Amino acid sequence: MYQLNTLTLTDKRRQDWDDFVYASDEATFFHLSGWQDIIDSVGHKCFYLYATQANTIVGILPLARVKSRLFGDALVSTPFCVYGGAIGSDDVKRFLELSAQQLATKLQVQHLELRNQHAQNNNLETRVQHANFSTPLADSPEQILAAVKKKQRAVIRHSLNESLHYTLDSSLDDFYQTYSQSVRNLGTPVFSKTFFAKILTTFANESEILTVRKDNKAISSVLSFYFKGQVLPYYGGGIEQARQLKSNDFMYYQLMCHAKLNKQCDQFDFGRSKIDSGAYSYKKHWGMTATELPYQYYLVTADELPNLSPNNPKYQLFIRLWKKLPLKFSQWLGPKLSKYLG
C-alpha cells in the first residue's frame, strides 16, 4: 500500500519533504529536513523515513541513532529536538512506526523513542515526563504584558527599570559566552560553538539571536526559531547578574513583542520542561497552560525504560562537580558529552 523510503543528505526529495512539513498541521519545526544535516554533523547516523503513494510523500518519520558507552544506544525521533514522531494519516503513522520498530530491532538498539506532541493510537508504551508551554501573542506590547500573570508581570516591569536593552545579533560570540555560562551553572554540558553555527547556517531564515545588554555587556541571550507564525525561544540563558537584573524576564517579554510586531507571529512556544521542575514552575508563572507531551517507547534490548533525567540520583554528583568547572574547560569538555544527551 505504501512505499518506504529513506531520505539522504543529497536527496532530490528534501524539498518535497519540507513541503510536506509546511503543509501538515501536525508537523513541527523539528520535522524539517535541515535537522538531518545538524544531527549528522555531530556524528549520529540518521534514518529519515518517509512513505510514498503513487510517488507522492504521504508521511514522514525522522530518526537518528544516538549511541555512547555512558548514556546507552537509542533510535530517537528526534535528537536535540523536543518534538518528533510520525506525521501523516493514522494508517501512514502506524506504517512508519512499525517500520521504525523493525529498524530498531535490526540495529539492536536498547530502545526506540518517539517524541510525540500529541497522543497516538498505537500499542507503544507511553511515558509523560515533560509538558509544553505556549500562549497566543496579543496585538500590542501593553496587551502582551497584560496577558502575563500578575506576579510575573511585576517582575517584567521591574526589569523595564533596569536600563536594559536588546540587540539582534548576527555573531555567535556573546550568545555562546552567555549561554555556556548559564548551562554550566546548571550542571549541564554545553554544545559546541560549531553546533550553533551549523544551526544558524542551516536555518538562516528561521533562526535569530536576541541578546539583552546592560552598559553594552551581554547579560542574557536566546537563540529562537520561527515557524508557521510561531516563535520558539530554544536555547537561552543568562550570566549570574541576570537573576538580580531580571534580564531573562526582560528578554522573553521583548522577544514576544518583537515576534509579534516585527515577525507577525501569533504564538509563543515556550518549549518543554520536566514536570514539577524549576523551569516548569517558572513558565507557569507566566500564565501559560501546560500541555503534557506523550513520548512513546519500544524496548528492544533494554529491560526497562531509560532514565537520563537530571533528577536521577546517579547523576547528582556529576552535576555538582560540573557546576564547579572553569567556564573555558566546560566549553571544551561539554561538547564531547552533550551530543549524546539529545
CSV table of C-alpha atoms in Angstrom, one decimal:
chain,number,residue,atom,x,y,z
A,1,MET,CA,0.0,0.0,0.0
A,2,TYR,CA,2.8,2.4,0.9
A,3,GLN,CA,6.4,2.5,-0.2
A,4,LEU,CA,9.1,3.0,2.5
A,5,ASN,CA,12.0,5.3,1.6
A,6,THR,CA,14.9,6.8,3.4
A,7,LEU,CA,15.9,10.5,2.8
A,8,THR,CA,19.7,11.1,2.3
A,9,LEU,CA,21.6,14.3,2.8
A,10,THR,CA,21.8,14.8,-1.0
A,11,ASP,CA,18.3,13.5,-1.8
A,12,LYS,CA,16.4,15.4,-4.5
A,13,ARG,CA,13.3,14.9,-2.4
A,14,ARG,CA,14.4,17.0,0.5
A,15,GLN,CA,12.3,19.9,-0.8
A,16,ASP,CA,9.3,17.6,-1.1
A,17,TRP,CA,9.9,16.5,2.5
A,18,ASP,CA,9.9,20.1,3.7
A,19,ASP,CA,6.9,21.0,1.5
A,20,PHE,CA,5.0,18.1,3.3
A,21,VAL,CA,6.1,19.5,6.7
A,22,TYR,CA,4.8,23.0,5.9
A,23,ALA,CA,1.5,21.6,4.5
A,24,SER,CA,0.9,19.5,7.6
A,25,ASP,CA,-1.0,20.9,10.6
A,26,GLU,CA,0.8,18.3,12.9
A,27,ALA,CA,4.3,18.8,11.7
A,28,THR,CA,6.7,20.9,13.8
A,29,PHE,CA,9.8,22.9,13.1
A,30,PHE,CA,11.8,19.9,14.3
A,31,HIS,CA,10.4,17.8,11.4
A,32,LEU,CA,12.2,19.9,8.8
A,33,SER,CA,14.9,18.1,6.9
A,34,GLY,CA,17.6,20.6,8.0
A,35,TRP,CA,17.8,18.8,11.3
A,36,GLN,CA,19.3,15.8,9.4
A,37,ASP,CA,22.3,18.0,8.5
A,38,ILE,CA,22.7,19.2,12.1
A,39,ILE,CA,22.4,15.7,13.6
A,40,ASP,CA,24.8,14.2,11.0
A,41,SER,CA,27.3,17.0,11.7
A,42,VAL,CA,27.9,15.7,15.2
A,43,GLY,CA,28.3,12.1,14.1
A,44,HIS,CA,24.9,10.5,14.6
A,45,LYS,CA,23.5,8.2,11.9
A,46,CYS,CA,20.2,9.4,10.5
A,47,PHE,CA,17.3,7.4,9.2
A,48,TYR,CA,14.8,9.8,7.8
A,49,LEU,CA,12.0,7.6,6.8
A,50,TYR,CA,9.2,8.7,4.5
A,51,ALA,CA,6.2,6.9,3.0
A,52,THR,CA,5.1,7.4,-0.6
A,53,GLN,CA,2.0,6.5,-2.5
A,54,ALA,CA,2.0,7.0,-6.3
A,55,ASN,CA,5.4,8.6,-5.8
A,56,THR,CA,3.9,11.3,-3.5
A,57,ILE,CA,5.1,11.7,0.0
A,58,VAL,CA,2.2,10.9,2.4
A,59,GLY,CA,4.1,10.6,5.7
A,60,ILE,CA,7.4,11.2,7.4
A,61,LEU,CA,9.3,10.0,10.5
A,62,PRO,CA,12.8,11.5,11.2
A,63,LEU,CA,15.0,9.2,13.2
A,64,ALA,CA,18.6,9.1,14.4
A,65,ARG,CA,20.7,6.7,16.4
A,66,VAL,CA,22.4,8.1,19.5
A,67,LYS,CA,25.0,5.6,20.8
A,68,SER,CA,27.5,6.0,23.6
A,69,ARG,CA,29.0,3.9,26.4
A,70,LEU,CA,27.9,6.4,29.1
A,71,PHE,CA,24.3,7.0,28.0
A,72,GLY,CA,23.2,4.0,26.0
A,73,ASP,CA,22.1,3.2,22.5
A,74,ALA,CA,18.8,4.5,21.2
A,75,LEU,CA,16.9,5.3,18.0
A,76,VAL,CA,15.2,8.7,18.6
A,77,SER,CA,12.8,10.9,16.8
A,78,THR,CA,14.4,13.3,17.1
A,79,PRO,CA,17.7,14.0,19.0
A,80,PHE,CA,18.2,17.7,20.2
A,81,CYS,CA,14.5,18.3,19.5
A,82,VAL,CA,11.6,18.5,21.8
A,83,TYR,CA,9.1,17.1,19.3
A,84,GLY,CA,9.3,14.3,16.8
A,85,GLY,CA,7.3,11.2,15.8
A,86,ALA,CA,5.5,10.2,12.6
A,87,ILE,CA,3.4,12.7,10.6
A,88,GLY,CA,0.7,11.7,8.2
A,89,SER,CA,-2.7,10.0,8.3
A,90,ASP,CA,-3.3,7.5,11.1
A,91,ASP,CA,-2.6,4.4,8.9
A,92,VAL,CA,0.5,6.0,7.5
A,93,LYS,CA,1.7,6.8,11.0
A,94,ARG,CA,1.2,3.2,12.0
A,95,PHE,CA,3.1,2.0,8.9
A,96,LEU,CA,6.1,4.3,9.7
A,97,GLU,CA,6.0,3.4,13.4
A,98,LEU,CA,6.1,-0.3,12.6
A,99,SER,CA,9.0,0.4,10.2
A,100,ALA,CA,10.8,2.2,13.0
A,101,GLN,CA,10.3,-0.7,15.3
A,102,GLN,CA,11.7,-3.1,12.7
A,103,LEU,CA,14.7,-0.8,12.2
A,104,ALA,CA,15.3,-0.6,15.9
A,105,THR,CA,15.3,-4.4,16.1
A,106,LYS,CA,17.6,-4.7,13.1
A,107,LEU,CA,20.1,-2.2,14.7
A,108,GLN,CA,19.7,-3.9,18.1
A,109,VAL,CA,19.5,-0.6,19.9
A,110,GLN,CA,18.3,-0.6,23.5
A,111,HIS,CA,15.1,1.3,22.7
A,112,LEU,CA,13.1,3.4,20.2
A,113,GLU,CA,11.9,6.8,21.4
A,114,LEU,CA,9.2,8.8,19.6
A,115,ARG,CA,8.8,12.4,21.0
A,116,ASN,CA,5.2,12.9,20.0
A,117,GLN,CA,3.5,16.2,20.6
A,118,HIS,CA,0.1,14.5,20.6
A,119,ALA,CA,-1.2,11.2,21.9
A,120,GLN,CA,-1.1,8.3,19.3
A,121,ASN,CA,-3.5,5.4,18.9
A,122,ASN,CA,-0.9,2.6,18.9
A,123,ASN,CA,0.4,-0.1,21.2
A,124,LEU,CA,3.7,1.6,22.2
A,125,GLU,CA,4.4,2.3,25.8
A,126,THR,CA,3.7,6.0,26.7
A,127,ARG,CA,5.6,7.9,29.4
A,128,VAL,CA,4.8,11.6,30.3
A,129,GLN,CA,7.6,13.4,32.0
A,130,HIS,CA,7.5,16.8,30.2
A,131,ALA,CA,5.0,19.4,29.4
A,132,ASN,CA,4.9,22.1,26.7
A,133,PHE,CA,4.0,25.7,27.4
A,134,SER,CA,2.7,28.1,24.8
A,135,THR,CA,0.4,31.2,24.6
A,136,PRO,CA,-1.1,33.4,21.9
A,137,LEU,CA,0.5,36.7,21.3
A,138,ALA,CA,-1.7,39.8,21.8
A,139,ASP,CA,-1.6,42.7,19.3
A,140,SER,CA,0.5,45.2,21.3
A,141,PRO,CA,3.3,45.3,24.0
A,142,GLU,CA,0.7,46.6,26.5
A,143,GLN,CA,-1.7,43.7,25.8
A,144,ILE,CA,1.1,41.2,25.8
A,145,LEU,CA,2.2,42.3,29.2
A,146,ALA,CA,-1.4,42.4,30.5
A,147,ALA,CA,-1.8,38.7,29.5
A,148,VAL,CA,1.0,37.7,31.8
A,149,LYS,CA,0.1,36.7,35.4
A,150,LYS,CA,0.2,39.5,37.9
A,151,LYS,CA,3.2,38.4,39.9
A,152,GLN,CA,5.3,37.7,36.8
A,153,ARG,CA,4.0,41.0,35.3
A,154,ALA,CA,5.5,42.8,38.2
A,155,VAL,CA,8.9,41.1,37.6
A,156,ILE,CA,8.9,42.2,34.0
A,157,ARG,CA,8.0,45.8,35.0
A,158,HIS,CA,10.9,45.7,37.4
A,159,SER,CA,13.2,44.6,34.6
A,160,LEU,CA,12.0,47.5,32.4
A,161,ASN,CA,13.5,49.9,35.0
A,162,GLU,CA,17.0,48.3,34.9
A,163,SER,CA,18.3,50.3,31.9
A,164,LEU,CA,18.4,47.1,29.8
A,165,HIS,CA,18.3,47.0,26.1
A,166,TYR,CA,18.4,44.3,23.5
A,167,THR,CA,20.2,43.7,20.2
A,168,LEU,CA,19.5,41.2,17.3
A,169,ASP,CA,22.9,39.6,16.7
A,170,SER,CA,24.5,38.1,13.6
A,171,SER,CA,27.5,36.9,15.6
A,172,LEU,CA,27.5,33.9,18.0
A,173,ASP,CA,30.2,35.2,20.3
A,174,ASP,CA,28.1,36.9,23.0
A,175,PHE,CA,25.3,34.3,22.8
A,176,TYR,CA,27.8,31.5,23.3
A,177,GLN,CA,29.6,33.0,26.2
A,178,THR,CA,26.3,33.8,28.0
A,179,TYR,CA,24.6,30.5,27.2
A,180,SER,CA,27.5,28.3,28.1
A,181,GLN,CA,27.9,30.1,31.4
A,182,SER,CA,24.2,29.6,32.1
A,183,VAL,CA,24.2,25.9,31.4
A,184,ARG,CA,27.5,25.3,33.3
A,185,ASN,CA,25.9,26.9,36.3
A,186,LEU,CA,23.0,24.4,36.0
A,187,GLY,CA,25.5,21.5,35.8
A,188,THR,CA,24.8,20.7,32.2
A,189,PRO,CA,27.3,20.2,29.4
A,190,VAL,CA,27.1,22.8,26.6
A,191,PHE,CA,27.0,22.1,22.9
A,192,SER,CA,29.9,23.3,20.8
A,193,LYS,CA,30.0,26.7,19.2
A,194,THR,CA,30.3,24.9,15.8
A,195,PHE,CA,26.9,23.2,16.6
A,196,PHE,CA,25.2,26.5,17.0
A,197,ALA,CA,26.9,27.9,13.9
A,198,LYS,CA,25.5,24.9,11.9
A,199,ILE,CA,22.0,25.7,13.2
A,200,LEU,CA,22.3,29.3,12.1
A,201,THR,CA,23.6,28.3,8.7
A,202,THR,CA,21.0,25.6,8.1
A,203,PHE,CA,18.1,27.7,9.3
A,204,ALA,CA,19.4,31.1,8.2
A,205,ASN,CA,15.8,32.3,7.5
A,206,GLU,CA,14.2,30.7,10.5
A,207,SER,CA,16.6,31.5,13.4
A,208,GLU,CA,17.6,34.6,15.3
A,209,ILE,CA,19.7,35.6,18.3
A,210,LEU,CA,18.4,38.2,20.7
A,211,THR,CA,20.8,39.4,23.4
A,212,VAL,CA,20.0,41.6,26.4
A,213,ARG,CA,22.7,44.0,27.5
A,214,LYS,CA,23.4,46.4,30.3
A,215,ASP,CA,26.1,49.0,29.6
A,216,ASN,CA,26.8,47.1,26.4
A,217,LYS,CA,27.6,43.9,28.4
A,218,ALA,CA,25.7,40.7,27.4
A,219,ILE,CA,23.6,39.6,30.3
A,220,SER,CA,21.1,37.2,28.7
A,221,SER,CA,20.8,35.7,25.3
A,222,VAL,CA,18.4,33.4,23.4
A,223,LEU,CA,18.5,31.7,20.0
A,224,SER,CA,15.0,31.4,18.7
A,225,PHE,CA,13.3,29.7,15.8
A,226,TYR,CA,10.4,31.0,13.7
A,227,PHE,CA,7.9,28.5,12.1
A,228,LYS,CA,4.4,28.9,10.8
A,229,GLY,CA,3.6,32.0,12.9
A,230,GLN,CA,5.3,30.7,16.0
A,231,VAL,CA,8.4,31.9,17.8
A,232,LEU,CA,10.3,29.2,19.7
A,233,PRO,CA,12.9,30.5,22.2
A,234,TYR,CA,15.0,27.4,22.2
A,235,TYR,CA,18.5,27.9,23.6
A,236,GLY,CA,18.6,30.7,26.2
A,237,GLY,CA,20.1,31.7,29.5
A,238,GLY,CA,21.9,34.4,31.4
A,239,ILE,CA,25.0,35.1,33.4
A,240,GLU,CA,25.0,35.4,37.2
A,241,GLN,CA,23.8,39.1,37.1
A,242,ALA,CA,20.7,38.0,35.1
A,243,ARG,CA,18.8,37.0,38.3
A,244,GLN,CA,19.3,40.3,40.0
A,245,LEU,CA,18.5,42.4,36.9
A,246,LYS,CA,15.6,40.1,35.9
A,247,SER,CA,17.1,40.2,32.4
A,248,ASN,CA,15.7,36.7,31.4
A,249,ASP,CA,12.2,38.0,32.1
A,250,PHE,CA,13.0,41.2,30.1
A,251,MET,CA,14.4,39.0,27.3
A,252,TYR,CA,11.4,36.8,26.9
A,253,TYR,CA,9.0,39.7,27.1
A,254,GLN,CA,10.9,41.7,24.5
A,255,LEU,CA,11.1,38.6,22.3
A,256,MET,CA,7.3,38.3,22.5
A,257,CYS,CA,6.9,41.9,21.4
A,258,HIS,CA,9.5,41.6,18.6
A,259,ALA,CA,8.0,38.4,17.3
A,260,LYS,CA,4.5,39.9,17.2
A,261,LEU,CA,5.3,43.4,15.8
A,262,ASN,CA,8.3,42.6,13.5
A,263,LYS,CA,7.8,38.9,12.6
A,264,GLN,CA,4.0,38.7,12.5
A,265,CYS,CA,4.0,35.8,14.9
A,266,ASP,CA,0.7,34.9,16.7
A,267,GLN,CA,2.0,32.2,19.0
A,268,PHE,CA,4.8,32.0,21.6
A,269,ASP,CA,6.1,28.4,22.1
A,270,PHE,CA,8.0,28.4,25.4
A,271,GLY,CA,9.1,24.8,24.8
A,272,ARG,CA,9.1,21.8,27.1
A,273,SER,CA,10.0,21.5,30.7
A,274,LYS,CA,10.2,18.5,33.0
A,275,ILE,CA,7.0,18.3,35.1
A,276,ASP,CA,7.4,19.9,38.6
A,277,SER,CA,10.9,21.2,37.8
A,278,GLY,CA,12.1,24.8,38.4
A,279,ALA,CA,11.7,25.6,34.7
A,280,TYR,CA,8.1,24.2,34.8
A,281,SER,CA,7.2,26.4,37.7
A,282,TYR,CA,8.8,29.5,36.1
A,283,LYS,CA,6.8,29.0,32.9
A,284,LYS,CA,3.6,28.5,34.8
A,285,HIS,CA,4.1,31.9,36.5
A,286,TRP,CA,3.8,33.5,33.0
A,287,GLY,CA,0.2,32.2,32.9
A,288,MET,CA,0.7,29.6,30.2
A,289,THR,CA,-1.1,26.3,30.2
A,290,ALA,CA,0.9,23.2,30.4
A,291,THR,CA,0.2,20.5,27.8
A,292,GLU,CA,1.7,17.1,28.6
A,293,LEU,CA,3.9,15.5,26.0
A,294,PRO,CA,3.2,11.8,25.4
A,295,TYR,CA,6.6,10.4,24.4
A,296,GLN,CA,6.5,6.7,23.4
A,297,TYR,CA,9.0,3.9,23.6
A,298,TYR,CA,9.6,0.5,22.2
A,299,LEU,CA,12.1,-1.7,24.1
A,300,VAL,CA,14.5,-3.8,22.0
A,301,THR,CA,17.4,-5.0,24.1
A,302,ALA,CA,16.6,-2.9,27.2
A,303,ASP,CA,14.6,-4.4,30.1
A,304,GLU,CA,13.2,-1.1,31.2
A,305,LEU,CA,12.7,2.5,30.1
A,306,PRO,CA,15.7,4.8,30.2
A,307,ASN,CA,16.1,7.5,32.9
A,308,LEU,CA,18.5,10.2,31.7
A,309,SER,CA,16.8,12.8,33.8
A,310,PRO,CA,19.0,15.2,35.8
A,311,ASN,CA,16.9,14.2,38.7
A,312,ASN,CA,18.3,10.7,38.5
A,313,PRO,CA,20.3,10.2,41.7
A,314,LYS,CA,23.2,8.7,39.9
A,315,TYR,CA,23.8,11.9,38.0
A,316,GLN,CA,23.8,14.2,41.1
A,317,LEU,CA,27.5,14.0,41.8
A,318,PHE,CA,28.3,14.7,38.2
A,319,ILE,CA,26.0,17.8,38.2
A,320,ARG,CA,27.6,19.2,41.4
A,321,LEU,CA,31.1,18.8,40.0
A,322,TRP,CA,30.2,20.2,36.6
A,323,LYS,CA,28.9,23.4,38.2
A,324,LYS,CA,32.4,24.0,39.7
A,325,LEU,CA,34.3,23.6,36.4
A,326,PRO,CA,36.1,26.7,34.9
A,327,LEU,CA,34.0,28.1,32.1
A,328,LYS,CA,36.7,27.5,29.4
A,329,PHE,CA,37.2,23.9,30.5
A,330,SER,CA,33.4,23.3,30.4
A,331,GLN,CA,33.3,24.7,26.9
A,332,TRP,CA,36.0,22.3,25.8
A,333,LEU,CA,34.7,19.2,27.6
A,334,GLY,CA,30.9,19.9,27.3
A,335,PRO,CA,30.5,19.2,23.5
A,336,LYS,CA,32.1,15.8,23.9
A,337,LEU,CA,29.2,14.8,26.2
A,338,SER,CA,26.3,17.0,25.1
A,339,LYS,CA,26.0,15.4,21.7
A,340,TYR,CA,24.9,12.2,23.5
A,341,LEU,CA,22.3,13.9,25.6
A,342,GLY,CA,20.0,14.9,22.8
